[in-house]
Amino acid sequence: MRYINLSRVILPDGWFEASAVATAAVNQGDSPNDHSAVWRQLKSALADLFNDKCWYCETAVPRSDNAVDHFRPKGRVSDAVNPHSGYKWLAFDQSNFRYACTFCNSRRKDVDGGTAGGKADRFPLLDESKRLYAPGTLADEQPVLLDPCDISDWRLLGCKRENGQPCPAGGNLVDRKRAETSIAIYHLQHEPTCKLRHAEAVKLLLDIEEAKGYFIQSQTDHEQEASFKRVAKRILAAIDYDSPFSGEMRFILGGERDQDNPWIQDLLMT
Ligand SMILES: [Zn+2]
């Protein structure tokens, strides 16, 4: 996961008007789904913000019909203690849209891998008593789910170098609970995804080992310096915003820092 600056999204001509018309119709009793064309219009613009990757798991997403997720569900909310028919007032608010793959967005069961997950109607809060049932101050709610549009949430998610399984990146008890719940609800432990994540981690770790081997002599030897830079470029590409699982690859690279290899911190700051 990485931070997505949603304010950069380029909206089609007339989109705010279409959003206002749909919101008024929903206020009159229509279902948000009757006006799904409004959010589907933004699919390509949202995909463009993150190189067509899912904002939750960073896998490539074909631009399917269900790719626009409502972070706060537009329909029923299963985690609410009282019956909740959804954050309908945010159904056409672009700040509530996230671009997501089917595995993160929809309830799915992976029989072979023995896992299940998918966000669907889930939206747990740290303090259920703060739940909004009508328009109000969103900042009063504290979502459990890590939000790619929050500037710091993405840093709470890591991955295990041995098998690509997602894990909390550390932090306090609440941070860890939020990461663990997000892993389960976004189905980030989906086995085929873990295998892809692991393959990227293996390549990265080999490159880090190679770069460490070149680094000390690269201070005095031009040939070693050229070799070091060649590998460092590959490492930079692996943690680049546009690359698959770049947030988790940054986490793995961060775990390789030591006093003999200050270049790792330099790459993370690049
Ligand atoms: Zn996903």
Tab-separated table of C-alpha atoms and ligand atoms in Angstrom:
chain	number	residue	atom	x	y	z
A	1	MET	CA	0.000	0.000	0.000
A	2	ARG	CA	1.122	3.561	-0.724
A	3	TYR	CA	-0.329	6.993	-0.115
A	4	ILE	CA	-2.628	8.071	-2.960
A	5	ASN	CA	-3.213	11.793	-3.334
A	6	LEU	CA	-6.842	11.656	-4.419
A	7	SER	CA	-7.024	15.416	-4.878
A	8	ARG	CA	-4.971	14.954	-8.078
A	9	VAL	CA	-7.805	13.098	-9.833
A	10	ILE	CA	-8.908	14.780	-13.055
A	11	LEU	CA	-12.695	14.791	-13.273
A	12	PRO	CA	-14.605	14.696	-16.566
A	13	ASP	CA	-16.439	17.819	-17.705
A	14	GLY	CA	-19.703	18.309	-15.830
A	15	TRP	CA	-18.985	15.627	-13.248
A	16	PHE	CA	-19.911	17.749	-10.200
A	17	GLU	CA	-23.304	18.504	-11.757
A	18	ALA	CA	-23.921	14.794	-12.435
A	19	SER	CA	-22.888	14.001	-8.861
A	20	ALA	CA	-25.275	16.635	-7.455
A	21	VAL	CA	-28.195	15.315	-9.554
A	22	ALA	CA	-27.539	11.731	-8.403
A	23	THR	CA	-27.218	12.815	-4.746
A	24	ALA	CA	-30.564	14.643	-4.976
A	25	ALA	CA	-32.203	11.554	-6.515
A	26	VAL	CA	-30.851	9.345	-3.710
A	27	ASN	CA	-32.171	11.843	-1.154
A	28	GLN	CA	-35.565	11.333	-2.818
A	29	GLY	CA	-35.354	7.569	-2.340
A	30	ASP	CA	-33.366	6.202	-5.292
A	31	SER	CA	-30.713	3.549	-4.620
A	32	PRO	CA	-27.132	4.772	-5.218
A	33	ASN	CA	-26.700	1.814	-7.581
A	34	ASP	CA	-29.361	3.332	-9.871
A	35	HIS	CA	-26.785	6.042	-10.591
A	36	SER	CA	-23.600	3.948	-10.669
A	37	ALA	CA	-22.638	5.521	-14.004
A	38	VAL	CA	-21.559	8.575	-12.000
A	39	TRP	CA	-18.731	6.808	-10.163
A	40	ARG	CA	-17.956	4.470	-13.072
A	41	GLN	CA	-17.118	7.582	-15.104
A	42	LEU	CA	-14.113	8.122	-12.822
A	43	LYS	CA	-12.706	4.605	-13.178
A	44	SER	CA	-9.957	5.486	-15.651
A	45	ALA	CA	-9.031	8.702	-13.866
A	46	LEU	CA	-8.690	6.848	-10.544
A	47	ALA	CA	-6.675	4.032	-12.170
A	48	ASP	CA	-4.316	6.604	-13.684
A	49	LEU	CA	-3.322	7.839	-10.208
A	50	PHE	CA	-1.558	4.564	-9.347
A	51	ASN	CA	-0.478	2.971	-12.623
A	52	ASP	CA	-3.640	0.812	-12.838
A	53	LYS	CA	-2.823	-0.877	-9.517
A	54	CYS	CA	-5.307	-1.737	-6.779
A	55	TRP	CA	-4.947	0.907	-4.046
A	56	TYR	CA	-5.182	-1.701	-1.304
A	57	CYS	CA	-2.946	-4.542	-2.528
A	58	GLU	CA	-0.914	-2.978	-5.401
A	59	THR	CA	-1.682	-5.710	-7.948
A	60	ALA	CA	-2.574	-4.700	-11.521
A	61	VAL	CA	-6.337	-4.312	-11.999
A	62	PRO	CA	-8.206	-4.722	-15.269
A	63	ARG	CA	-10.683	-1.830	-15.456
A	64	SER	CA	-13.645	-4.026	-14.526
A	65	ASP	CA	-17.099	-2.781	-13.607
A	66	ASN	CA	-16.592	-3.060	-9.863
A	67	ALA	CA	-13.200	-1.366	-9.674
A	68	VAL	CA	-14.467	1.758	-7.890
A	69	ASP	CA	-14.827	0.939	-4.204
A	70	HIS	CA	-16.663	3.192	-1.757
A	71	PHE	CA	-14.341	3.363	1.263
A	72	ARG	CA	-17.353	4.067	3.458
A	73	PRO	CA	-19.920	1.611	2.061
A	74	LYS	CA	-22.753	3.116	0.047
A	75	GLY	CA	-25.051	0.256	1.120
A	76	ARG	CA	-25.562	-1.672	4.333
A	77	VAL	CA	-22.711	-1.581	6.891
A	78	SER	CA	-22.394	-4.966	8.576
A	79	ASP	CA	-20.120	-3.727	11.390
A	80	ALA	CA	-22.571	-1.112	12.683
A	81	VAL	CA	-24.293	-2.037	15.961
A	82	ASN	CA	-27.524	-0.386	14.821
A	83	PRO	CA	-29.059	-1.055	11.391
A	84	HIS	CA	-27.091	1.070	8.923
A	85	SER	CA	-28.266	1.483	5.351
A	86	GLY	CA	-24.952	2.925	4.200
A	87	TYR	CA	-23.135	6.206	3.869
A	88	LYS	CA	-25.483	7.132	1.033
A	89	TRP	CA	-24.643	10.813	1.337
A	90	LEU	CA	-21.071	9.930	0.252
A	91	ALA	CA	-22.107	7.691	-2.656
A	92	PHE	CA	-21.162	10.373	-5.203
A	93	ASP	CA	-18.396	12.100	-3.239
A	94	GLN	CA	-15.124	11.470	-5.057
A	95	SER	CA	-13.149	11.645	-1.802
A	96	ASN	CA	-14.861	8.367	-0.801
A	97	PHE	CA	-13.733	6.477	-3.931
A	98	ARG	CA	-10.872	3.970	-3.948
A	99	TYR	CA	-9.686	1.961	-6.971
A	100	ALA	CA	-9.717	-1.718	-5.977
A	101	CYS	CA	-9.306	-5.219	-7.377
A	102	THR	CA	-12.058	-7.819	-7.056
A	103	PHE	CA	-10.247	-9.705	-4.283
A	104	CYS	CA	-9.955	-6.625	-2.058
A	105	ASN	CA	-13.354	-5.179	-2.918
A	106	SER	CA	-15.727	-8.164	-3.058
A	107	ARG	CA	-16.288	-11.059	-0.713
A	108	ARG	CA	-14.371	-14.034	-2.144
A	109	LYS	CA	-13.260	-17.432	-0.922
A	110	ASP	CA	-10.044	-19.037	-2.132
A	111	VAL	CA	-10.749	-22.737	-1.678
A	112	ASP	CA	-7.264	-23.890	-2.749
A	113	GLY	CA	-5.452	-21.484	-0.427
A	114	GLY	CA	-7.981	-21.848	2.408
A	115	THR	CA	-8.471	-18.074	2.776
A	116	ALA	CA	-11.460	-15.755	2.503
A	117	GLY	CA	-11.871	-11.997	2.558
A	118	GLY	CA	-12.970	-8.964	0.595
A	119	LYS	CA	-14.253	-5.663	1.905
A	120	ALA	CA	-17.866	-5.686	0.615
A	121	ASP	CA	-20.040	-4.155	3.404
A	122	ARG	CA	-17.323	-4.100	6.082
A	123	PHE	CA	-16.314	-0.838	7.752
A	124	PRO	CA	-15.330	-1.370	11.394
A	125	LEU	CA	-14.506	1.571	13.674
A	126	LEU	CA	-12.158	1.709	16.645
A	127	ASP	CA	-14.989	3.244	18.674
A	128	GLU	CA	-18.417	2.127	17.454
A	129	SER	CA	-20.147	4.848	19.503
A	130	LYS	CA	-18.700	7.423	17.046
A	131	ARG	CA	-20.449	5.837	14.032
A	132	LEU	CA	-22.213	8.318	11.725
A	133	TYR	CA	-25.686	7.341	10.526
A	134	ALA	CA	-26.305	10.668	8.772
A	135	PRO	CA	-24.058	13.439	7.417
A	136	GLY	CA	-21.676	14.665	10.110
A	137	THR	CA	-18.007	15.170	10.889
A	138	LEU	CA	-16.164	12.275	9.290
A	139	ALA	CA	-13.045	13.016	11.312
A	140	ASP	CA	-14.933	11.889	14.437
A	141	GLU	CA	-14.982	8.339	13.119
A	142	GLN	CA	-11.771	6.362	13.455
A	143	PRO	CA	-11.777	3.663	10.765
A	144	VAL	CA	-10.024	0.413	11.567
A	145	LEU	CA	-9.260	-0.250	7.895
A	146	LEU	CA	-6.002	1.224	6.636
A	147	ASP	CA	-6.793	3.914	4.106
A	148	PRO	CA	-4.461	4.456	1.127
A	149	CYS	CA	-5.703	8.074	1.042
A	150	ASP	CA	-4.445	8.732	4.579
A	151	ILE	CA	-0.903	10.093	4.509
A	152	SER	CA	0.472	7.657	7.098
A	153	ASP	CA	-1.693	4.499	7.112
A	154	TRP	CA	0.258	2.760	4.349
A	155	ARG	CA	3.350	2.672	6.539
A	156	LEU	CA	1.574	0.315	8.962
A	157	LEU	CA	1.610	-2.556	6.478
A	158	GLY	CA	4.600	-4.817	5.846
A	159	CYS	CA	5.303	-8.230	4.400
A	160	LYS	CA	7.308	-11.279	5.418
A	161	ARG	CA	10.431	-11.869	3.395
A	162	GLU	CA	10.158	-15.654	3.732
A	163	ASN	CA	6.765	-16.111	2.034
A	164	GLY	CA	5.278	-12.762	0.977
A	165	GLN	CA	2.579	-12.949	3.650
A	166	PRO	CA	1.395	-9.484	4.716
A	167	CYS	CA	2.042	-8.440	8.314
A	168	PRO	CA	1.851	-5.365	10.546
A	169	ALA	CA	4.890	-3.132	10.030
A	170	GLY	CA	5.174	-2.510	13.766
A	171	GLY	CA	3.814	0.363	15.782
A	172	ASN	CA	1.618	0.275	18.842
A	173	LEU	CA	-1.148	-2.155	19.705
A	174	VAL	CA	-3.822	-0.161	17.839
A	175	ASP	CA	-1.628	0.163	14.730
A	176	ARG	CA	-1.038	-3.576	14.732
A	177	LYS	CA	-4.722	-4.345	15.223
A	178	ARG	CA	-5.637	-2.039	12.337
A	179	ALA	CA	-3.068	-3.729	10.074
A	180	GLU	CA	-4.189	-7.244	11.031
A	181	THR	CA	-7.877	-6.437	10.496
A	182	SER	CA	-7.101	-4.775	7.162
A	183	ILE	CA	-5.112	-7.804	6.010
A	184	ALA	CA	-8.125	-10.022	6.750
A	185	ILE	CA	-10.815	-7.709	5.314
A	186	TYR	CA	-8.897	-6.705	2.178
A	187	HIS	CA	-7.943	-10.391	1.728
A	188	LEU	CA	-4.267	-9.448	1.447
A	189	GLN	CA	-3.279	-12.950	2.609
A	190	HIS	CA	-4.822	-14.407	-0.578
A	191	GLU	CA	-2.305	-17.105	-1.492
A	192	PRO	CA	-1.770	-16.322	-5.196
A	193	THR	CA	-1.135	-12.676	-4.239
A	194	CYS	CA	1.358	-13.749	-1.552
A	195	LYS	CA	3.231	-15.799	-4.163
A	196	LEU	CA	3.508	-12.765	-6.452
A	197	ARG	CA	4.600	-10.593	-3.529
A	198	HIS	CA	7.159	-13.198	-2.485
A	199	ALA	CA	8.609	-13.380	-6.012
A	200	GLU	CA	9.201	-9.602	-5.931
A	201	ALA	CA	10.725	-9.878	-2.446
A	202	VAL	CA	13.147	-12.622	-3.527
A	203	LYS	CA	14.407	-10.512	-6.459
A	204	LEU	CA	14.773	-7.475	-4.216
A	205	LEU	CA	16.678	-9.345	-1.496
A	206	LEU	CA	19.128	-10.763	-4.052
A	207	ASP	CA	19.727	-7.252	-5.370
A	208	ILE	CA	20.236	-5.866	-1.857
A	209	GLU	CA	22.785	-8.588	-1.104
A	210	GLU	CA	24.620	-7.841	-4.355
A	211	ALA	CA	24.615	-4.093	-3.697
A	212	LYS	CA	25.974	-4.618	-0.188
A	213	GLY	CA	28.787	-6.676	-1.717
A	214	TYR	CA	29.767	-3.854	-4.078
A	215	PHE	CA	29.239	-0.934	-1.730
A	216	ILE	CA	32.447	-0.691	0.329
A	217	GLN	CA	34.796	-1.096	-2.624
A	218	SER	CA	32.647	1.229	-4.709
A	219	GLN	CA	34.063	4.090	-2.606
A	220	THR	CA	37.490	3.637	-4.190
A	221	ASP	CA	37.007	1.473	-7.280
A	222	HIS	CA	35.201	2.904	-10.314
A	223	GLU	CA	34.276	-0.498	-11.714
A	224	GLN	CA	32.722	-1.509	-8.417
A	225	GLU	CA	30.987	1.855	-8.278
A	226	ALA	CA	29.420	1.259	-11.703
A	227	SER	CA	28.272	-2.207	-10.626
A	228	PHE	CA	26.832	-0.810	-7.410
A	229	LYS	CA	24.889	1.875	-9.274
A	230	ARG	CA	23.498	-0.648	-11.735
A	231	VAL	CA	22.050	-2.751	-8.902
A	232	ALA	CA	20.924	0.317	-6.942
A	233	LYS	CA	18.845	1.354	-9.966
A	234	ARG	CA	17.052	-2.009	-9.914
A	235	ILE	CA	16.343	-1.591	-6.202
A	236	LEU	CA	14.987	1.901	-6.783
A	237	ALA	CA	12.714	0.535	-9.515
A	238	ALA	CA	11.369	-2.140	-7.133
A	239	ILE	CA	10.306	0.467	-4.557
A	240	ASP	CA	9.029	2.927	-7.148
A	241	TYR	CA	5.453	4.160	-6.720
A	242	ASP	CA	4.432	2.538	-10.012
A	243	SER	CA	5.846	-0.925	-9.252
A	244	PRO	CA	3.843	-3.880	-7.903
A	245	PHE	CA	3.817	-4.177	-4.077
A	246	SER	CA	6.113	-1.135	-3.796
A	247	GLY	CA	4.977	-0.359	-0.229
A	248	GLU	CA	5.877	-3.840	0.967
A	249	MET	CA	9.181	-3.722	-0.956
A	250	ARG	CA	10.015	-0.464	0.838
A	251	PHE	CA	9.262	-2.217	4.131
A	252	ILE	CA	11.646	-5.074	3.247
A	253	LEU	CA	14.368	-2.669	2.120
A	254	GLY	CA	13.955	-0.704	5.359
A	255	GLY	CA	14.574	-3.890	7.319
A	256	GLU	CA	17.973	-4.301	5.614
A	257	ARG	CA	19.373	-1.016	6.930
A	258	ASP	CA	22.597	-1.189	8.967
A	259	GLN	CA	25.473	1.158	9.740
A	260	ASP	CA	27.690	-0.276	6.979
A	261	ASN	CA	25.081	0.491	4.307
A	262	PRO	CA	23.890	4.097	4.552
A	263	TRP	CA	22.915	3.908	0.864
A	264	ILE	CA	19.741	2.023	1.854
A	265	GLN	CA	18.405	5.001	3.748
A	266	ASP	CA	19.429	7.258	0.836
A	267	LEU	CA	17.393	5.122	-1.598
A	268	LEU	CA	14.387	5.147	0.723
A	269	MET	CA	14.576	8.957	0.818
A	270	THR	CA	14.848	9.261	-2.972
B	1	ZN	ZN	-6.464	-5.515	-4.328
